[in-house]
Amino acid sequence: SHIYKKNHDVTKTWRGKTEQLLRVDDHDFTMRPAFGGPAIPVGVDVQVESLDSISEVDMDFTMTLYLRHYWRDERLSFPSTTNKSMTFDGRLVKKIWVPDVFFVHSKRSFIHDTTTDNIMLRVFPDGHVLYSMRITVTAMCNMDFSRFPLDSQTCSLELESYAYTDEDLMLYWKNGNESLKTDEKISLSQFLIQKFHTTSRLAFYSSTGWYNRLYINFTLRRHIFFFLLQTYFPATLMVMLSWVSFWIDRRAVPARVSLGITTVLTMSTIITGVNASMPRVSYIKAVDVYLWVSFVFVFLSVLEYAAVNYLTTVQERKERKLRERFPCTCGISHSKTMMLDGNYSESDANSLAGYTRNQMVPEEQKQEKMVVHLAMSNESNSSRKRGLKGHVGLRIIQNTHAIDKYSRLIFPGTYIFFNLIYWSVFS
């Protein structure tokens, strides 16, 4: 009871005095201060609380900030012996004049209202006013993706008076570049925030005139490591996997065709996934150059085997015609020649008799063919088997085409050269 009497309720003593001190009802606050005179200067400063998101697909960004205005309105001056200011919430804002600042090119914006409207109004005895509010705004950002994902983006949040031209209201940064403050904890998952800075200029509208416009500029540099793991490394591995085909036997048609088709389809999936998360721009991005060149390398490896298979078929057709034309082996008696591709069974060998090591092989059959010479005597099957183990002579000429040999060097060398040029240009 004693404490209650000592600390009496101040609001009971000052009931009704607020409006009398500010004289809100005695003035017409629909007009700007000093109406008919020079333009009223309105200082602005901003504290960025967070940079919430950057959307490449929608080409916009979302930012939460504290927007503060400073001006003088003599109609709000009041006598004070202590020279202390009075602070109010958003309810008084609806009764007085405040600057009509809006965000140019904004898509969505709102003032936070939990638990009440996040608005503060502070009035000083000489009529100076501080008007502060907490806002989240989503604004447009014109991005250039020609170097994506090795790019840097510069976005701007623009502030301007909607109704008052520069003849009635002069917006300016209160403390120059110091008018923009940022939270040190601001960070983005895909971007590195390089710098924030402020600028200002005049904006002209043909119907209404010139307006003061303030800019909050910030530069973002994209983190590349995510795209290295998700895009560049998989694409490079697919290209290298397609080169394995050059070391596979050219007779293994299912293996080489399956490998080629798999790498082509995987590259198509990677390209589709990257483009799905990007806007449909009409120019070529840096990642498109890398992916499509990689796709061309994979596709060429498939065409390379098509060429090898076709030339091999043509060569075999010529050899078959040559064997049909000359059924004997150049007049050498008691000797036969068996041409194999490296795969033969023991039963096939047992069915042969009278093979000698000395054979006359046509010149067309020497290049890139595996010739197996079997020397056996016309004995029983058991003696033939023993002869197969002890007297079989194998002479292997690489079962690869000349195109495969050159491709093993040309494809990796060209792709490495492309990577050197690509990363030197775009990085």
Coordinates of C-alpha atoms in Angstrom, one line a residue, residues 8-421:
H8 CA 1.1 6.7 -8.3
D9 CA -0.3 6.0 -11.7
V10 CA 1.2 8.7 -14.0
T11 CA -1.3 8.0 -16.8
K12 CA -4.2 9.3 -14.6
T13 CA -2.4 12.5 -14.1
W14 CA -1.6 13.0 -17.9
R15 CA -5.0 11.8 -19.2
G16 CA -5.9 13.9 -22.1
K17 CA -2.7 16.0 -21.9
T18 CA -1.0 14.2 -24.8
E19 CA -3.3 15.7 -27.4
Q20 CA -3.1 19.1 -25.7
L21 CA 0.6 19.1 -25.8
L22 CA 0.8 18.0 -29.4
R23 CA -2.2 20.0 -30.5
V24 CA -3.2 17.3 -33.0
D25 CA -6.8 18.5 -33.2
D26 CA -5.8 22.2 -33.8
H27 CA -4.1 21.6 -37.2
D28 CA -4.9 20.1 -40.5
F29 CA -2.4 17.2 -40.9
T30 CA -3.6 16.3 -44.3
M31 CA -1.2 18.9 -45.6
R32 CA 2.6 18.5 -45.5
P33 CA 4.6 20.7 -43.1
A34 CA 5.3 24.2 -44.3
F35 CA 2.8 23.8 -47.1
G36 CA 3.3 26.4 -49.9
G37 CA 7.0 26.9 -48.9
P38 CA 10.2 25.1 -49.9
A39 CA 10.4 21.3 -50.1
I40 CA 10.5 19.7 -46.7
P41 CA 13.7 17.6 -46.2
V42 CA 13.1 14.1 -45.0
G43 CA 16.2 12.1 -43.9
V44 CA 16.2 8.3 -44.2
D45 CA 18.3 5.6 -42.7
V46 CA 17.9 1.9 -42.9
Q47 CA 19.1 -1.1 -40.8
V48 CA 18.9 -4.4 -42.7
E49 CA 17.9 -7.1 -40.3
S50 CA 18.1 -10.0 -42.7
L51 CA 18.3 -10.9 -46.4
D52 CA 15.9 -13.8 -46.4
S53 CA 16.1 -15.3 -49.9
I54 CA 17.2 -14.8 -53.5
S55 CA 15.1 -16.4 -56.2
E56 CA 16.7 -16.9 -59.6
V57 CA 13.4 -18.3 -61.1
D58 CA 11.3 -15.2 -60.0
M59 CA 14.3 -12.8 -60.2
D60 CA 13.5 -11.2 -56.9
F61 CA 14.8 -11.0 -53.3
T62 CA 13.2 -10.7 -49.9
M63 CA 14.6 -8.4 -47.2
T64 CA 13.6 -7.5 -43.7
L65 CA 14.6 -4.0 -42.5
Y66 CA 14.0 -1.2 -40.1
L67 CA 13.1 1.9 -42.1
R68 CA 13.4 5.3 -40.3
H69 CA 12.4 8.8 -41.4
Y70 CA 13.5 12.1 -39.9
W71 CA 11.8 15.4 -40.5
R72 CA 10.6 18.5 -38.6
D73 CA 6.9 19.4 -38.2
E74 CA 6.4 22.6 -36.1
R75 CA 2.8 21.7 -35.6
L76 CA 4.0 18.9 -33.3
S77 CA 6.3 21.0 -31.1
F78 CA 5.4 21.3 -27.5
P79 CA 6.8 23.1 -24.4
S80 CA 9.1 21.1 -22.2
T81 CA 11.4 22.0 -19.3
T82 CA 13.4 18.7 -19.5
N83 CA 13.7 18.6 -23.3
K84 CA 12.7 15.0 -23.4
S85 CA 11.0 13.4 -26.3
M86 CA 7.7 11.5 -26.2
T87 CA 7.3 8.1 -27.8
F88 CA 4.1 6.7 -29.3
D89 CA 3.0 3.6 -31.2
G90 CA 1.2 3.3 -34.5
R91 CA -2.1 4.7 -33.2
L92 CA -0.9 8.3 -33.4
V93 CA 0.5 7.8 -36.9
K94 CA -3.0 7.8 -38.3
K95 CA -3.7 11.3 -36.9
I96 CA -0.6 13.2 -38.2
W97 CA 1.3 13.7 -41.4
V98 CA 4.0 11.2 -42.3
P99 CA 6.1 10.8 -45.5
D100 CA 4.4 8.5 -48.1
V101 CA 7.5 6.5 -49.0
F102 CA 7.0 3.4 -51.0
F103 CA 9.3 0.7 -52.5
V104 CA 9.7 1.0 -56.3
H105 CA 9.5 -2.3 -58.2
S106 CA 8.3 -4.2 -55.1
K107 CA 6.1 -7.3 -55.5
R108 CA 5.0 -7.7 -51.9
S109 CA 5.6 -5.9 -48.7
F110 CA 4.1 -5.6 -45.2
I111 CA 4.7 -4.1 -41.8
H112 CA 5.0 -6.6 -39.1
D113 CA 2.1 -6.6 -36.7
T114 CA 3.0 -9.2 -34.0
T115 CA 2.1 -8.6 -31.3
T116 CA 1.1 -5.1 -32.4
D117 CA 2.1 -3.0 -35.4
N118 CA 5.8 -2.6 -35.4
I119 CA 5.7 1.2 -35.6
M120 CA 7.3 3.8 -33.5
L121 CA 6.9 7.5 -33.5
R122 CA 9.1 9.8 -31.4
V123 CA 8.4 13.5 -31.1
F124 CA 10.9 16.1 -29.7
P125 CA 9.9 19.4 -28.2
D126 CA 11.2 21.4 -31.2
G127 CA 9.0 19.5 -33.6
H128 CA 11.6 17.0 -34.9
V129 CA 10.1 13.6 -35.5
L130 CA 11.5 10.1 -35.8
Y131 CA 9.3 7.6 -37.5
S132 CA 10.4 4.0 -37.5
M133 CA 8.8 0.8 -38.8
R134 CA 9.8 -2.9 -39.4
I135 CA 9.1 -4.0 -42.9
T136 CA 9.6 -7.1 -45.0
V137 CA 9.7 -6.4 -48.7
T138 CA 10.0 -8.6 -51.8
A139 CA 11.4 -6.6 -54.7
M140 CA 12.4 -7.3 -58.3
C141 CA 16.1 -7.8 -59.1
N142 CA 17.2 -7.8 -62.8
M143 CA 19.8 -10.6 -62.9
D144 CA 22.2 -11.4 -65.6
F145 CA 22.8 -15.2 -65.9
S146 CA 25.3 -15.2 -68.8
R147 CA 28.0 -16.3 -66.4
F148 CA 25.9 -18.5 -64.1
P149 CA 27.0 -20.1 -61.8
L150 CA 30.2 -18.2 -61.8
D151 CA 28.3 -14.9 -61.6
S152 CA 27.9 -11.9 -59.3
Q153 CA 24.6 -10.1 -59.0
T154 CA 23.8 -6.5 -57.9
C155 CA 20.4 -5.8 -56.6
S156 CA 18.8 -2.6 -55.5
L157 CA 15.9 -1.7 -53.1
E158 CA 14.5 1.7 -54.2
L159 CA 12.6 4.1 -52.0
E160 CA 10.6 7.1 -53.3
S161 CA 7.7 9.3 -52.4
Y162 CA 4.6 8.4 -54.1
A163 CA 2.7 11.7 -54.2
Y164 CA 5.2 14.5 -53.5
T165 CA 7.6 15.6 -56.1
D166 CA 11.0 17.1 -55.4
E167 CA 9.4 20.5 -55.1
D168 CA 7.4 19.4 -52.1
L169 CA 9.5 16.7 -50.4
M170 CA 13.3 16.1 -50.6
L171 CA 14.3 12.6 -49.7
Y172 CA 18.0 12.1 -48.8
W173 CA 20.2 9.7 -46.9
K174 CA 20.6 11.2 -43.4
N175 CA 24.2 10.3 -42.9
G176 CA 25.4 9.4 -46.4
N177 CA 26.8 5.9 -46.6
E178 CA 26.6 5.6 -42.8
S179 CA 22.8 5.7 -43.2
L180 CA 22.8 2.0 -44.1
K181 CA 23.6 -0.5 -41.3
T182 CA 23.6 -4.3 -41.7
D183 CA 23.5 -7.1 -39.2
E184 CA 26.8 -8.9 -39.0
K185 CA 25.0 -12.3 -38.9
I186 CA 23.4 -11.9 -42.4
S187 CA 24.3 -14.8 -44.6
L188 CA 22.9 -16.7 -47.5
S189 CA 23.4 -20.4 -48.5
Q190 CA 24.3 -19.8 -52.1
F191 CA 25.7 -16.3 -52.0
L192 CA 28.5 -14.3 -50.4
I193 CA 27.4 -10.8 -49.6
Q194 CA 30.2 -8.6 -50.7
K195 CA 29.1 -5.1 -49.9
F196 CA 26.1 -2.8 -49.2
H197 CA 26.1 0.8 -50.3
T198 CA 23.7 3.7 -50.9
T199 CA 23.1 6.0 -53.9
S200 CA 20.4 8.6 -54.8
R201 CA 19.2 10.2 -58.0
L202 CA 16.2 11.9 -59.5
A203 CA 13.5 9.8 -61.2
F204 CA 11.3 11.4 -63.9
Y205 CA 7.7 10.5 -64.7
S206 CA 6.2 12.1 -67.8
S207 CA 2.8 12.7 -66.2
T208 CA 3.8 13.8 -62.7
G209 CA 7.3 15.2 -62.7
W210 CA 10.6 14.6 -60.9
Y211 CA 11.0 12.6 -57.7
N212 CA 13.9 11.9 -55.3
R213 CA 14.8 8.3 -55.3
L214 CA 17.0 6.5 -52.8
Y215 CA 18.8 3.2 -53.6
I216 CA 20.0 0.4 -51.3
N217 CA 22.5 -1.5 -53.4
F218 CA 24.1 -4.8 -52.5
T219 CA 26.4 -7.1 -54.4
L220 CA 26.2 -10.9 -54.1
R221 CA 28.7 -13.4 -55.4
R222 CA 27.5 -17.0 -55.9
H223 CA 29.2 -19.9 -54.1
I224 CA 30.5 -22.3 -56.7
F225 CA 31.2 -25.4 -54.6
F226 CA 27.5 -26.5 -54.6
F227 CA 27.5 -26.5 -58.4
L228 CA 30.8 -28.2 -58.6
L229 CA 29.3 -31.1 -56.7
Q230 CA 25.9 -31.2 -58.3
T231 CA 26.7 -30.3 -61.9
Y232 CA 30.3 -30.0 -63.0
F233 CA 31.7 -33.1 -61.4
P234 CA 28.8 -35.5 -62.5
A235 CA 29.1 -34.1 -66.1
T236 CA 32.8 -34.6 -66.2
L237 CA 32.5 -38.1 -64.8
M238 CA 30.0 -39.0 -67.5
V239 CA 32.3 -37.8 -70.2
M240 CA 35.2 -39.8 -68.8
L241 CA 32.9 -42.8 -68.5
S242 CA 32.1 -42.6 -72.2
W243 CA 35.8 -43.0 -72.9
V244 CA 35.8 -46.4 -71.4
S245 CA 34.1 -47.6 -74.6
F246 CA 37.4 -47.0 -76.5
W247 CA 39.1 -49.8 -74.5
I248 CA 36.2 -52.4 -74.9
D249 CA 36.4 -55.0 -77.6
R250 CA 34.8 -53.7 -80.7
R251 CA 33.0 -57.0 -81.0
A252 CA 31.2 -56.5 -77.7
V253 CA 28.3 -54.6 -79.3
P254 CA 25.9 -54.8 -76.3
A255 CA 28.5 -53.5 -73.9
R256 CA 29.6 -50.5 -76.0
V257 CA 26.1 -49.5 -77.1
S258 CA 24.7 -49.8 -73.6
L259 CA 27.5 -47.7 -72.2
G260 CA 27.0 -45.0 -74.8
I261 CA 23.2 -44.8 -74.4
T262 CA 23.5 -44.7 -70.6
T263 CA 26.0 -41.7 -70.6
V264 CA 23.8 -39.8 -73.2
L265 CA 20.7 -40.2 -71.1
T266 CA 22.5 -39.3 -67.9
M267 CA 23.8 -36.1 -69.5
S268 CA 20.3 -35.2 -70.6
T269 CA 19.0 -35.7 -67.1
I270 CA 21.7 -33.3 -65.7
I271 CA 20.9 -30.7 -68.3
T272 CA 17.2 -30.9 -67.6
G273 CA 17.7 -30.7 -63.8
V274 CA 19.8 -27.5 -64.1
N275 CA 17.4 -25.8 -66.4
A276 CA 14.4 -26.6 -64.2
S277 CA 15.8 -24.4 -61.4
M278 CA 16.5 -21.5 -63.7
P279 CA 14.4 -18.9 -65.5
R280 CA 13.8 -19.4 -69.2
V281 CA 16.3 -16.8 -70.5
S282 CA 16.9 -16.3 -74.2
Y283 CA 20.7 -16.3 -73.9
I284 CA 23.3 -18.9 -73.2
K285 CA 24.6 -19.4 -69.7
A286 CA 28.1 -20.4 -68.7
V287 CA 26.8 -23.7 -67.3
D288 CA 25.0 -24.4 -70.6
V289 CA 28.3 -24.1 -72.5
Y290 CA 29.9 -26.7 -70.2
L291 CA 27.0 -29.1 -70.1
W292 CA 26.3 -29.0 -73.9
V293 CA 30.0 -29.4 -74.8
S294 CA 30.1 -32.4 -72.4
F295 CA 27.0 -33.7 -74.0
V296 CA 28.6 -33.4 -77.5
F297 CA 31.6 -35.3 -76.3
V298 CA 29.4 -38.2 -75.0
F299 CA 27.4 -38.2 -78.2
L300 CA 30.5 -38.3 -80.3
S301 CA 31.7 -41.3 -78.4
V302 CA 28.6 -43.1 -79.5
L303 CA 29.1 -42.0 -83.1
E304 CA 32.7 -43.2 -82.9
Y305 CA 31.6 -46.7 -82.1
A306 CA 29.0 -46.5 -84.9
A307 CA 31.8 -45.7 -87.3
V308 CA 34.0 -48.5 -85.9
N309 CA 31.3 -51.0 -86.2
Y310 CA 30.4 -50.0 -89.8
L311 CA 34.0 -50.0 -91.0
T312 CA 34.5 -53.4 -89.4
T313 CA 31.5 -54.8 -91.1
V314 CA 32.7 -53.5 -94.5
Q315 CA 36.1 -55.0 -93.9
E316 CA 34.7 -58.4 -93.0
R317 CA 32.5 -58.4 -96.1
K318 CA 35.6 -57.8 -98.2
E319 CA 37.4 -60.7 -96.5
R320 CA 34.5 -63.0 -97.0
K321 CA 34.4 -62.3 -100.7
L322 CA 38.2 -62.9 -100.8
R323 CA 37.9 -66.3 -99.1
E324 CA 35.1 -67.3 -101.4
R325 CA 37.2 -66.4 -104.4
F326 CA 40.3 -68.2 -103.1
P327 CA 39.1 -71.2 -101.0
C328 CA 42.6 -72.8 -100.7
T329 CA 45.5 -71.3 -98.9
C330 CA 47.8 -70.4 -101.8
G331 CA 48.5 -74.0 -102.8
I332 CA 50.1 -75.1 -99.6
S333 CA 49.1 -78.7 -99.0
H334 CA 48.0 -80.2 -95.7
S335 CA 47.6 -76.9 -94.0
K336 CA 44.6 -74.8 -93.1
T337 CA 44.1 -71.4 -91.6
M338 CA 41.4 -70.6 -89.0
M339 CA 40.6 -66.9 -88.4
L340 CA 39.2 -66.2 -84.9
D341 CA 38.2 -63.1 -83.1
G342 CA 39.6 -64.3 -79.8
N343 CA 36.8 -66.6 -78.8
Y344 CA 36.9 -70.3 -79.6
S345 CA 36.0 -73.6 -77.8
E346 CA 37.9 -76.7 -77.4
S347 CA 35.4 -78.7 -79.5
D348 CA 36.1 -76.2 -82.3
A349 CA 39.8 -76.9 -82.0
N350 CA 39.3 -80.7 -81.9
S351 CA 37.4 -80.6 -85.1
L352 CA 40.4 -79.2 -86.9
A353 CA 43.3 -81.4 -88.2
G354 CA 46.5 -80.7 -90.0
Y355 CA 47.1 -77.2 -88.9
T356 CA 50.6 -75.9 -89.1
R357 CA 52.3 -72.9 -87.7
N358 CA 53.5 -71.6 -91.0
Q359 CA 50.6 -69.9 -92.8
M360 CA 50.3 -67.4 -95.5
V361 CA 48.0 -64.6 -94.3
P362 CA 46.7 -62.1 -96.8
E363 CA 47.7 -58.5 -96.2
E364 CA 44.1 -57.3 -95.5
Q365 CA 43.9 -59.7 -92.6
K366 CA 47.1 -58.7 -90.8
Q367 CA 45.9 -55.4 -89.5
E368 CA 43.9 -55.5 -86.3
K369 CA 43.0 -59.2 -86.4
M370 CA 43.7 -62.0 -84.0
V371 CA 45.1 -64.9 -85.8
V372 CA 45.4 -68.2 -84.0
H373 CA 47.6 -70.9 -85.5
L374 CA 47.0 -74.4 -84.3
A375 CA 49.5 -77.2 -85.1
M376 CA 48.0 -80.7 -84.7
S377 CA 48.7 -84.1 -86.1
N378 CA 46.1 -86.4 -87.5
E379 CA 45.9 -88.6 -84.4
S380 CA 43.2 -89.7 -82.1
N381 CA 41.1 -87.2 -80.1
S382 CA 43.2 -87.7 -77.0
S383 CA 46.4 -87.0 -78.8
R384 CA 44.8 -83.9 -80.3
K385 CA 43.9 -82.6 -76.9
R386 CA 47.4 -83.1 -75.7
G387 CA 48.7 -81.3 -78.8
L388 CA 46.3 -78.4 -78.2
K389 CA 47.8 -77.9 -74.8
G390 CA 51.4 -78.3 -75.7
H391 CA 51.7 -77.1 -79.3
V392 CA 49.2 -74.3 -79.6
G393 CA 50.9 -71.1 -80.7
L394 CA 49.1 -67.8 -80.1
R395 CA 50.0 -64.7 -81.9
I396 CA 47.6 -61.7 -81.0
I397 CA 47.3 -58.6 -83.0
Q398 CA 45.3 -56.0 -81.0
N399 CA 41.6 -56.5 -81.7
T400 CA 40.9 -52.7 -81.9
H401 CA 40.2 -50.4 -84.8
A402 CA 42.5 -47.5 -85.7
I403 CA 39.7 -45.1 -84.8
D404 CA 39.7 -46.5 -81.3
K405 CA 43.4 -45.9 -80.9
Y406 CA 43.2 -42.3 -82.0
S407 CA 40.1 -41.7 -79.9
R408 CA 41.9 -42.7 -76.8
L409 CA 44.2 -39.7 -77.2
I410 CA 42.0 -37.2 -79.1
F411 CA 39.0 -37.2 -76.8
P412 CA 40.7 -36.7 -73.5
G413 CA 43.2 -34.2 -74.9
T414 CA 40.4 -32.1 -76.5
Y415 CA 38.3 -32.2 -73.3
I416 CA 41.2 -31.1 -71.1
F417 CA 41.9 -28.3 -73.5
F418 CA 38.3 -27.2 -73.4
N419 CA 38.3 -27.2 -69.6
L420 CA 41.4 -25.0 -69.5
I421 CA 39.8 -22.4 -71.8

